[in-house]
Short mmCIF file of C-alpha atoms in Angstrom, two decimals:
data_model
loop_
_atom_site.label_atom_id
_atom_site.label_comp_id
_atom_site.label_asym_id
_atom_site.label_seq_id
_atom_site.Cartn_x
_atom_site.Cartn_y
_atom_site.Cartn_z
CA MET A 14 -0.49 -26.71 10.52
CA PRO A 15 1.44 -26.51 7.19
CA PHE A 16 3.62 -23.47 6.72
CA PHE A 17 1.50 -22.29 3.80
CA ASN A 18 -2.25 -22.60 3.99
CA THR A 19 -4.06 -24.41 1.17
CA ARG A 20 -7.55 -23.75 -0.14
CA THR A 21 -10.56 -25.76 -1.28
CA LEU A 22 -10.60 -26.64 -4.98
CA MET A 23 -13.28 -24.99 -7.11
CA THR A 24 -16.32 -26.89 -8.28
CA PRO A 25 -18.64 -25.55 -11.00
CA SER A 26 -22.17 -24.47 -10.15
CA ASP A 27 -25.23 -26.27 -11.52
CA VAL A 28 -26.11 -23.00 -13.24
CA LYS A 29 -24.54 -22.40 -16.67
CA ALA A 30 -24.05 -19.28 -18.76
CA THR A 31 -25.07 -19.28 -22.42
CA LEU A 32 -23.30 -16.97 -24.85
CA SER A 33 -25.22 -16.23 -28.04
CA PHE A 34 -24.07 -14.41 -31.19
CA SER A 35 -26.17 -12.20 -33.46
CA ASP A 36 -24.26 -13.35 -36.56
CA GLY A 37 -25.76 -16.83 -36.44
CA SER A 38 -22.71 -18.53 -34.89
CA PRO A 39 -23.60 -21.40 -32.55
CA SER A 40 -24.17 -20.41 -28.94
CA VAL A 41 -21.83 -21.83 -26.30
CA GLU A 42 -22.48 -22.97 -22.76
CA LEU A 43 -19.96 -21.84 -20.14
CA PRO A 44 -19.49 -23.13 -16.58
CA ILE A 45 -20.06 -20.79 -13.64
CA TYR A 46 -17.99 -21.01 -10.46
CA GLN A 47 -19.23 -19.77 -7.10
CA GLY A 48 -16.86 -18.45 -4.47
CA THR A 49 -17.52 -18.39 -0.74
CA GLN A 50 -18.15 -14.63 -1.06
CA GLY A 51 -18.46 -12.15 -3.88
CA PRO A 52 -19.62 -12.39 -7.50
CA ASP A 53 -19.80 -15.69 -9.37
CA ALA A 54 -17.27 -16.16 -12.18
CA ILE A 55 -18.00 -17.38 -15.71
CA ASP A 56 -15.30 -19.79 -16.86
CA ILE A 57 -14.16 -18.68 -20.34
CA ARG A 58 -10.99 -20.78 -20.57
CA LYS A 59 -12.38 -22.80 -23.49
CA LEU A 60 -14.04 -19.85 -25.22
CA TYR A 61 -11.34 -19.39 -27.86
CA GLY A 62 -11.22 -23.07 -28.67
CA GLN A 63 -14.99 -23.22 -29.06
CA THR A 64 -15.60 -19.92 -30.83
CA GLY A 65 -12.29 -18.53 -32.11
CA LYS A 66 -13.01 -15.37 -30.11
CA PHE A 67 -11.38 -13.66 -27.10
CA THR A 68 -12.94 -11.52 -24.40
CA TYR A 69 -11.85 -7.86 -24.23
CA ASP A 70 -11.31 -6.42 -20.75
CA PRO A 71 -8.60 -3.72 -20.49
CA GLY A 72 -7.47 -3.28 -16.90
CA PHE A 73 -9.11 -6.62 -15.97
CA MET A 74 -12.13 -4.77 -14.58
CA SER A 75 -14.40 -7.81 -14.92
CA THR A 76 -11.88 -10.66 -15.05
CA ALA A 77 -10.86 -13.04 -12.26
CA ALA A 78 -7.34 -14.09 -13.22
CA CYS A 79 -7.11 -16.61 -10.37
CA ASN A 80 -8.95 -18.09 -7.41
CA SER A 81 -7.62 -17.21 -3.98
CA ALA A 82 -8.40 -17.81 -0.31
CA ILE A 83 -6.19 -15.07 1.15
CA THR A 84 -7.88 -11.66 0.98
CA TYR A 85 -11.44 -10.62 0.18
CA ILE A 86 -12.62 -7.07 -0.55
CA ASP A 87 -16.20 -5.86 -0.88
CA GLY A 88 -15.79 -2.34 -2.19
CA ASP A 89 -19.48 -1.48 -1.91
CA LYS A 90 -19.60 -2.42 1.78
CA GLY A 91 -16.15 -1.05 2.58
CA GLU A 92 -15.04 -4.49 3.76
CA LEU A 93 -11.52 -5.96 3.83
CA LEU A 94 -10.98 -9.49 5.17
CA HIS A 95 -7.74 -11.43 5.56
CA ARG A 96 -8.51 -15.16 5.79
CA GLY A 97 -12.00 -14.13 6.97
CA TYR A 98 -10.87 -11.72 9.69
CA PRO A 99 -11.93 -8.04 9.34
CA ILE A 100 -8.99 -5.66 9.03
CA GLU A 101 -10.47 -3.51 11.82
CA GLN A 102 -10.09 -6.39 14.29
CA LEU A 103 -6.64 -7.42 13.10
CA ALA A 104 -5.31 -3.89 13.49
CA VAL A 105 -6.60 -3.66 17.07
CA HIS A 106 -5.97 -7.16 18.41
CA GLY A 107 -2.67 -8.11 16.80
CA ASP A 108 0.63 -6.90 15.43
CA PHE A 109 2.16 -7.09 11.97
CA LEU A 110 3.80 -10.49 12.47
CA ASP A 111 0.43 -11.90 13.56
CA VAL A 112 -0.94 -10.78 10.19
CA CYS A 113 2.10 -12.27 8.42
CA TYR A 114 1.45 -15.61 10.12
CA LEU A 115 -2.23 -15.38 9.20
CA LEU A 116 -1.62 -14.65 5.52
CA LEU A 117 0.94 -17.43 5.22
CA LYS A 118 -0.71 -20.12 7.34
CA GLY A 119 -4.40 -19.34 7.18
CA ASP A 120 -5.14 -18.57 10.83
CA LEU A 121 -3.95 -16.38 13.67
CA PRO A 122 -1.17 -17.83 15.83
CA LYS A 123 -1.62 -19.06 19.36
CA ALA A 124 0.88 -17.93 22.00
CA GLU A 125 3.53 -20.60 21.37
CA GLN A 126 3.14 -20.40 17.59
CA LYS A 127 3.56 -16.63 17.79
CA ARG A 128 6.72 -16.96 19.87
CA GLU A 129 8.25 -19.47 17.45
CA PHE A 130 7.30 -17.47 14.36
CA ASN A 131 8.58 -14.18 15.76
CA GLU A 132 11.86 -15.84 16.71
CA LEU A 133 12.19 -17.38 13.24
CA VAL A 134 11.72 -14.00 11.55
CA THR A 135 14.07 -12.27 14.00
CA MET A 136 16.84 -14.76 13.33
CA HIS A 137 16.76 -13.86 9.61
CA THR A 138 16.81 -10.05 9.81
CA MET A 139 20.54 -9.78 9.09
CA VAL A 140 21.55 -9.54 5.44
CA HIS A 141 24.72 -10.94 3.94
CA GLU A 142 27.61 -8.65 4.82
CA GLN A 143 28.57 -8.40 1.17
CA MET A 144 25.27 -6.62 0.48
CA GLN A 145 26.80 -3.39 1.80
CA PHE A 146 29.24 -3.45 -1.11
CA PHE A 147 26.33 -3.93 -3.49
CA PHE A 148 24.87 -0.66 -2.21
CA ARG A 149 28.04 1.19 -3.15
CA GLY A 150 27.25 0.64 -6.81
CA PHE A 151 24.38 3.13 -6.55
CA ARG A 152 24.69 6.91 -6.53
CA ARG A 153 24.02 8.41 -3.11
CA ASP A 154 21.13 10.42 -4.54
CA SER A 155 19.43 7.41 -6.16
CA HIS A 156 15.74 7.07 -5.39
CA PRO A 157 15.37 4.51 -2.56
CA MET A 158 12.88 2.52 -4.62
CA ALA A 159 15.46 2.07 -7.37
CA VAL A 160 17.94 0.82 -4.78
CA LEU A 161 15.38 -1.46 -3.12
CA THR A 162 14.27 -3.01 -6.42
CA GLY A 163 17.86 -3.88 -7.30
CA CYS A 164 18.79 -5.16 -3.85
CA VAL A 165 15.74 -7.40 -3.42
CA GLY A 166 16.33 -8.93 -6.85
CA ALA A 167 19.98 -9.46 -5.89
CA LEU A 168 19.02 -11.49 -2.80
CA SER A 169 18.74 -14.54 -5.05
CA ALA A 170 22.49 -14.24 -5.69
CA PHE A 171 23.20 -14.34 -1.96
CA TYR A 172 20.61 -16.92 -0.90
CA HIS A 173 20.54 -19.40 -3.76
CA ASP A 174 20.14 -22.34 -1.36
CA SER A 175 16.34 -21.86 -1.30
CA LEU A 176 15.40 -21.22 -4.92
CA ASN A 177 13.72 -24.52 -5.81
CA ILE A 178 10.16 -23.27 -6.10
CA ASN A 179 8.84 -26.84 -6.27
CA ASP A 180 10.21 -27.58 -2.81
CA ALA A 181 7.80 -26.44 -0.05
CA ARG A 182 10.67 -26.10 2.42
CA HIS A 183 12.59 -23.82 0.04
CA ARG A 184 9.49 -21.66 -0.40
CA GLU A 185 9.11 -21.40 3.37
CA VAL A 186 12.73 -20.33 3.88
CA SER A 187 12.50 -17.75 1.09
CA ALA A 188 9.26 -16.36 2.53
CA ILE A 189 10.79 -15.86 5.96
CA ARG A 190 13.94 -14.34 4.48
CA LEU A 191 11.95 -11.81 2.47
CA ILE A 192 9.73 -10.77 5.39
CA ALA A 193 12.72 -10.54 7.74
CA LYS A 194 15.21 -8.79 5.47
CA LEU A 195 12.98 -6.17 3.86
CA PRO A 196 13.10 -3.84 6.91
CA THR A 197 16.89 -4.15 6.98
CA LEU A 198 17.21 -3.38 3.26
CA VAL A 199 14.74 -0.47 3.42
CA ALA A 200 16.64 1.05 6.35
CA MET A 201 19.95 0.49 4.53
CA ALA A 202 18.58 2.27 1.45
CA TYR A 203 17.67 5.26 3.64
CA LYS A 204 20.98 5.36 5.48
CA TYR A 205 22.92 5.08 2.23
CA ASN A 206 20.89 7.93 0.73
CA ILE A 207 21.69 10.30 3.61
CA GLY A 208 25.32 9.19 3.98
CA MET A 209 25.02 7.64 7.43
CA PRO A 210 26.40 4.24 8.55
CA PHE A 211 24.17 1.19 8.36
CA VAL A 212 22.60 0.06 11.64
CA TYR A 213 22.42 -3.67 12.30
CA PRO A 214 19.16 -5.22 13.61
CA LEU A 215 18.82 -5.92 17.32
CA ASN A 216 17.19 -9.24 18.17
CA GLU A 217 15.62 -8.09 21.42
CA LEU A 218 13.36 -5.59 19.64
CA SER A 219 10.05 -6.20 17.90
CA TYR A 220 9.78 -6.17 14.11
CA SER A 221 8.59 -2.56 13.92
CA ALA A 222 10.79 -1.27 16.74
CA ASN A 223 13.79 -2.84 15.04
CA PHE A 224 12.97 -1.05 11.83
CA MET A 225 12.56 2.31 13.57
CA ARG A 226 15.93 1.84 15.25
CA MET A 227 17.67 0.85 11.99
CA MET A 228 16.20 3.94 10.35
CA PHE A 229 16.91 6.56 13.00
CA ALA A 230 19.65 5.35 15.35
CA ASN A 231 23.20 6.61 14.96
CA PRO A 232 26.50 5.57 16.60
CA CYS A 233 26.75 8.81 18.60
CA GLU A 234 23.86 8.21 20.98
CA GLU A 235 21.58 5.55 22.37
CA TYR A 236 18.28 5.11 20.51
CA LYS A 237 15.15 5.28 22.66
CA VAL A 238 12.10 3.34 21.51
CA ASN A 239 8.81 5.27 21.58
CA GLU A 240 6.03 2.67 21.80
CA VAL A 241 3.35 5.04 20.43
CA LEU A 242 5.41 5.64 17.30
CA VAL A 243 6.33 1.96 16.96
CA ARG A 244 2.66 1.00 17.18
CA ALA A 245 1.83 3.61 14.55
CA LEU A 246 4.36 2.12 12.14
CA ASP A 247 3.11 -1.38 12.93
CA ARG A 248 -0.43 -0.32 12.05
CA ILE A 249 0.76 1.08 8.72
CA LEU A 250 2.31 -2.30 7.98
CA ILE A 251 -0.83 -4.19 8.99
CA LEU A 252 -3.10 -2.04 6.84
CA HIS A 253 -0.88 -2.50 3.76
CA ALA A 254 -0.05 -6.21 4.14
CA ASP A 255 -2.28 -7.46 1.33
CA HIS A 256 -5.05 -6.09 -0.87
CA GLU A 257 -6.29 -8.85 -3.15
CA GLN A 258 -5.36 -8.88 -6.87
CA ASN A 259 -4.03 -5.36 -7.32
CA ALA A 260 -1.46 -4.29 -9.93
CA SER A 261 1.68 -5.26 -7.98
CA THR A 262 0.23 -8.54 -6.68
CA SER A 263 -0.82 -9.45 -10.22
CA THR A 264 2.71 -8.56 -11.35
CA VAL A 265 4.19 -10.92 -8.76
CA ARG A 266 1.82 -13.68 -9.84
CA LEU A 267 2.54 -13.13 -13.53
CA ALA A 268 6.30 -13.14 -12.97
CA GLY A 269 5.98 -16.20 -10.74
CA SER A 270 3.95 -18.06 -13.36
CA SER A 271 7.11 -18.31 -15.47
CA GLY A 272 8.89 -20.16 -12.67
CA ALA A 273 10.99 -17.16 -11.61
CA ASN A 274 12.45 -17.28 -8.09
CA PRO A 275 10.55 -15.48 -5.31
CA PHE A 276 13.18 -12.74 -4.87
CA ALA A 277 12.87 -11.82 -8.55
CA CYS A 278 9.07 -11.91 -8.33
CA VAL A 279 8.96 -9.62 -5.30
CA ALA A 280 11.44 -7.27 -7.00
CA ALA A 281 8.99 -7.11 -9.93
CA GLY A 282 6.21 -6.30 -7.48
CA ILE A 283 8.29 -3.50 -5.96
CA ALA A 284 8.93 -2.04 -9.41
CA CYS A 285 5.19 -2.04 -10.13
CA LEU A 286 4.42 -0.55 -6.73
CA TRP A 287 6.70 2.37 -7.53
CA GLY A 288 4.11 3.79 -9.96
CA PRO A 289 2.31 6.91 -8.64
CA ALA A 290 -1.09 5.38 -9.40
CA HIS A 291 -0.33 2.49 -7.04
CA GLY A 292 2.18 2.62 -4.20
CA GLY A 293 3.12 6.23 -4.82
CA ALA A 294 -0.32 7.53 -3.83
CA ASN A 295 0.66 8.57 -0.28
CA GLU A 296 3.74 10.32 -1.63
CA ALA A 297 1.52 12.14 -4.12
CA ALA A 298 -0.85 13.16 -1.30
CA LEU A 299 2.02 14.74 0.68
CA ASN A 300 3.30 16.49 -2.42
CA MET A 301 -0.18 17.89 -2.94
CA LEU A 302 -0.26 19.28 0.61
CA GLU A 303 3.12 20.93 0.09
CA GLU A 304 1.90 22.48 -3.16
CA ILE A 305 -1.17 23.92 -1.40
CA GLY A 306 1.16 25.42 1.16
CA SER A 307 -1.23 26.91 3.73
CA PRO A 308 -4.86 26.58 4.92
CA GLU A 309 -5.64 29.96 3.36
CA ARG A 310 -5.03 28.50 -0.10
CA ILE A 311 -7.39 25.55 0.37
CA PRO A 312 -10.52 27.30 -1.05
CA GLU A 313 -8.69 28.14 -4.29
CA PHE A 314 -7.33 24.61 -4.49
CA ILE A 315 -10.79 23.10 -3.95
CA LYS A 316 -12.16 25.39 -6.66
CA GLN A 317 -9.54 24.07 -9.11
CA VAL A 318 -10.31 20.47 -8.17
CA LYS A 319 -14.00 21.02 -8.93
CA ASP A 320 -13.21 22.65 -12.28
CA LYS A 321 -13.47 19.88 -14.88
CA HIS A 322 -11.19 21.85 -17.19
CA SER A 323 -8.43 22.03 -14.57
CA SER A 324 -5.60 19.49 -14.38
CA VAL A 325 -5.46 19.78 -10.56
CA LYS A 326 -6.31 16.50 -8.80
CA LEU A 327 -7.24 15.73 -5.22
CA MET A 328 -4.77 13.05 -4.10
CA GLY A 329 -5.41 10.75 -1.13
CA PHE A 330 -9.20 10.87 -1.47
CA GLY A 331 -11.50 8.19 -2.86
CA HIS A 332 -10.46 4.71 -3.97
CA ARG A 333 -10.83 2.62 -7.11
CA VAL A 334 -12.11 -0.38 -5.14
CA TYR A 335 -13.92 1.12 -2.13
CA LYS A 336 -17.05 2.90 -3.31
CA ASN A 337 -18.12 4.18 0.11
CA TYR A 338 -15.27 4.29 2.61
CA ASP A 339 -11.86 2.68 2.87
CA PRO A 340 -12.05 0.59 6.10
CA ARG A 341 -8.34 1.14 6.62
CA ALA A 342 -8.74 4.92 6.58
CA LYS A 343 -10.66 5.08 9.87
CA LEU A 344 -7.94 3.10 11.63
CA MET A 345 -5.20 5.20 10.08
CA ARG A 346 -7.02 8.39 11.00
CA GLU A 347 -7.01 7.36 14.67
CA THR A 348 -3.31 6.56 14.47
CA CYS A 349 -2.65 9.86 12.71
CA HIS A 350 -4.21 11.89 15.52
CA ASP A 351 -2.45 9.77 18.18
CA VAL A 352 0.95 10.40 16.60
CA LEU A 353 0.39 14.14 16.13
CA GLU A 354 -0.69 14.40 19.77
CA GLU A 355 2.25 12.32 21.01
CA LEU A 356 4.72 14.51 19.16
CA GLY A 357 2.90 17.77 19.76
CA LEU A 358 2.61 18.48 16.04
CA GLN A 359 -1.07 19.42 15.80
CA ASN A 360 -0.20 23.04 15.06
CA GLU A 361 2.67 22.41 12.69
CA PRO A 362 1.77 24.09 9.34
CA LEU A 363 1.71 20.97 7.14
CA PHE A 364 -0.31 18.89 9.58
CA LYS A 365 -2.67 21.75 10.36
CA LEU A 366 -3.23 22.13 6.63
CA ALA A 367 -3.94 18.40 6.28
CA MET A 368 -6.51 18.41 9.07
CA GLU A 369 -8.24 21.47 7.58
CA LEU A 370 -8.39 19.83 4.14
CA GLU A 371 -9.77 16.67 5.74
CA LYS A 372 -12.51 18.68 7.48
CA ILE A 373 -13.56 20.47 4.30
CA ALA A 374 -13.60 17.29 2.20
CA LEU A 375 -15.75 15.48 4.78
CA GLU A 376 -18.30 18.32 4.80
CA ASP A 377 -18.29 19.63 1.22
CA GLU A 378 -21.27 18.31 -0.75
CA TYR A 379 -19.15 17.98 -3.91
CA PHE A 380 -16.86 15.43 -2.24
CA VAL A 381 -19.50 13.78 -0.07
CA SER A 382 -21.83 13.15 -3.04
CA ARG A 383 -18.97 11.62 -5.00
CA LYS A 384 -17.81 9.63 -1.96
CA LEU A 385 -14.36 11.17 -2.16
CA TYR A 386 -13.44 10.45 1.44
CA PRO A 387 -9.86 10.54 2.74
CA ASN A 388 -8.27 7.16 2.09
CA VAL A 389 -5.51 5.25 3.85
CA ASP A 390 -2.85 6.95 1.70
CA PHE A 391 -3.84 10.41 2.94
CA TYR A 392 -3.43 9.52 6.59
CA SER A 393 -0.46 7.16 6.26
CA GLY A 394 1.49 9.85 4.43
CA ILE A 395 0.87 12.29 7.27
CA VAL A 396 1.86 9.70 9.89
CA GLN A 397 5.07 8.78 8.09
CA ARG A 398 6.05 12.42 7.74
CA ALA A 399 5.41 12.91 11.47
CA LEU A 400 7.58 9.87 12.24
CA GLY A 401 10.44 11.55 10.38
CA ILE A 402 10.27 9.32 7.31
CA PRO A 403 11.04 11.34 4.15
CA THR A 404 8.55 11.32 1.30
CA SER A 405 10.92 9.40 -0.98
CA MET A 406 10.81 6.47 1.47
CA PHE A 407 7.02 6.15 1.65
CA THR A 408 6.73 3.57 -1.12
CA CYS A 409 9.60 1.57 0.38
CA ILE A 410 7.58 1.27 3.60
CA PHE A 411 4.62 0.14 1.51
CA ALA A 412 6.79 -2.50 -0.18
CA MET A 413 8.05 -3.71 3.20
CA ALA A 414 4.46 -4.19 4.35
CA ARG A 415 3.16 -5.74 1.13
CA THR A 416 5.98 -8.31 0.80
CA VAL A 417 4.14 -10.84 2.97
CA GLY A 418 1.02 -10.48 0.81
CA TRP A 419 3.05 -10.93 -2.36
CA ILE A 420 4.82 -14.03 -1.09
CA ALA A 421 1.58 -15.57 0.21
CA GLN A 422 -0.14 -14.94 -3.14
CA TRP A 423 2.92 -16.22 -5.04
CA ASN A 424 2.98 -19.46 -3.04
CA GLU A 425 -0.75 -19.95 -3.48
CA MET A 426 -0.27 -19.75 -7.24
CA ILE A 427 2.79 -22.03 -7.28
CA SER A 428 0.86 -24.61 -5.25
CA GLU A 429 -1.88 -24.94 -7.88
CA PRO A 430 -1.67 -28.36 -9.57
CA ASP A 431 -2.66 -26.93 -12.98
CA GLN A 432 -0.75 -23.65 -12.72
CA LYS A 433 0.10 -22.20 -16.14
CA ILE A 434 2.29 -19.36 -17.31
CA GLY A 435 0.35 -16.13 -17.64
CA ARG A 436 -0.29 -15.15 -21.27
CA PRO A 437 -2.87 -12.36 -21.81
CA ARG A 438 -4.40 -12.02 -25.27
CA GLN A 439 -4.93 -8.87 -27.32
CA LEU A 440 -7.29 -7.26 -29.80
CA PHE A 441 -4.90 -6.49 -32.63
CA VAL A 442 -5.53 -3.17 -34.41
CA GLY A 443 -2.25 -2.81 -36.32
CA GLN A 444 -1.25 -3.33 -39.96
CA THR A 445 -2.55 -6.24 -41.96
CA PRO A 446 0.10 -8.32 -43.86
CA ARG A 447 2.17 -6.29 -46.35
CA GLU A 448 5.32 -6.75 -48.34
CA ALA A 449 8.74 -5.65 -46.99
CA LYS A 450 10.70 -4.19 -49.94
CA PRO A 451 14.46 -3.72 -50.27
CA ILE A 452 15.67 -0.33 -49.04
CA GLU A 453 16.19 1.10 -52.54
CA GLN A 454 12.50 0.42 -53.36
CA ARG A 455 10.93 1.95 -50.25
#
């Protein structure tokens, strides 16, 4: 099996779309492509050449910018598939590196393939020793996402032996390096922020156990692995591994379309993920809980949320894509309760508040009718807080998980024979041509 999975080339449907104009301009016939699942797509690539007109679609709400065989989402059904496998099954029957293998290669690994892949990733978890000096250029109180963005982009300066994006072997090496080194860099960003020494990876541990140790071990005592907590982190990583053509994935693809190296492209994805409307959603959900403060204040908070004149928002509920229920939320909810029980935190104020808010939102007609159910960000934020991960690190964990999705999507794009640099159009609403006068005449 090739390292990166390939996909079937598109063929147009026998059905065509006809675009007519009320101003008497000639109508145009446009090809329609059919995917294996989901809506058909009208091919408008020749529209400008034929009509001199663009389509207008801010936010790309009705535009397929690429074809892909990696991840499929049906928001109406609450369905998320990676290479055809439901996320619910992947989260139960595999670990994060199984999902990494799947996204990169197209199918789940067999026993020997899993052993070889896990060993390959493990052998690349160390970062260049000089990277620790790179960290010293940041203030200790820098946001970890700022540090991570810079450090991931800088990897290309340390590993420039695999930057030929037209070489499949180079792309493979870079993919493994990114997947392997992200946990090390995320943990280093945390340790640097709190002024503790970096902890090197330990090859005998699993991917998620290694990360937990690098985050929380210290030289003064032996670190003990808690399998329940490790599994909880692993599930967070699985549920965030890829999510179709979202903002950060589209950023990675757009950056990659220029021929930029994969480290730079993933750094661009991390920067996009930092936005509160994207990767910062679980951080925003925790901040919301802290602002509410106690279960007694929930009714007043709910009242403000329902008030259309109020600026108060309910974070961690509902989803732009999933119109009924986020399939990842159910899995994360189970993990959330497992972790709270394992650590005996059910009655801790913040977690008690979260469970009470969850109960009200699931029963209140206002939220039920609007399908504002708790999403994966709500539960993953609670789990990460219970694991001892500070709020500022939440998006770094998200980036660590999503890196495999970014690199799989990036490679899929690079592998296209007719791949072109991304160049969105615009509807210009500025000044028409005018004369620029010398300064004394203005």
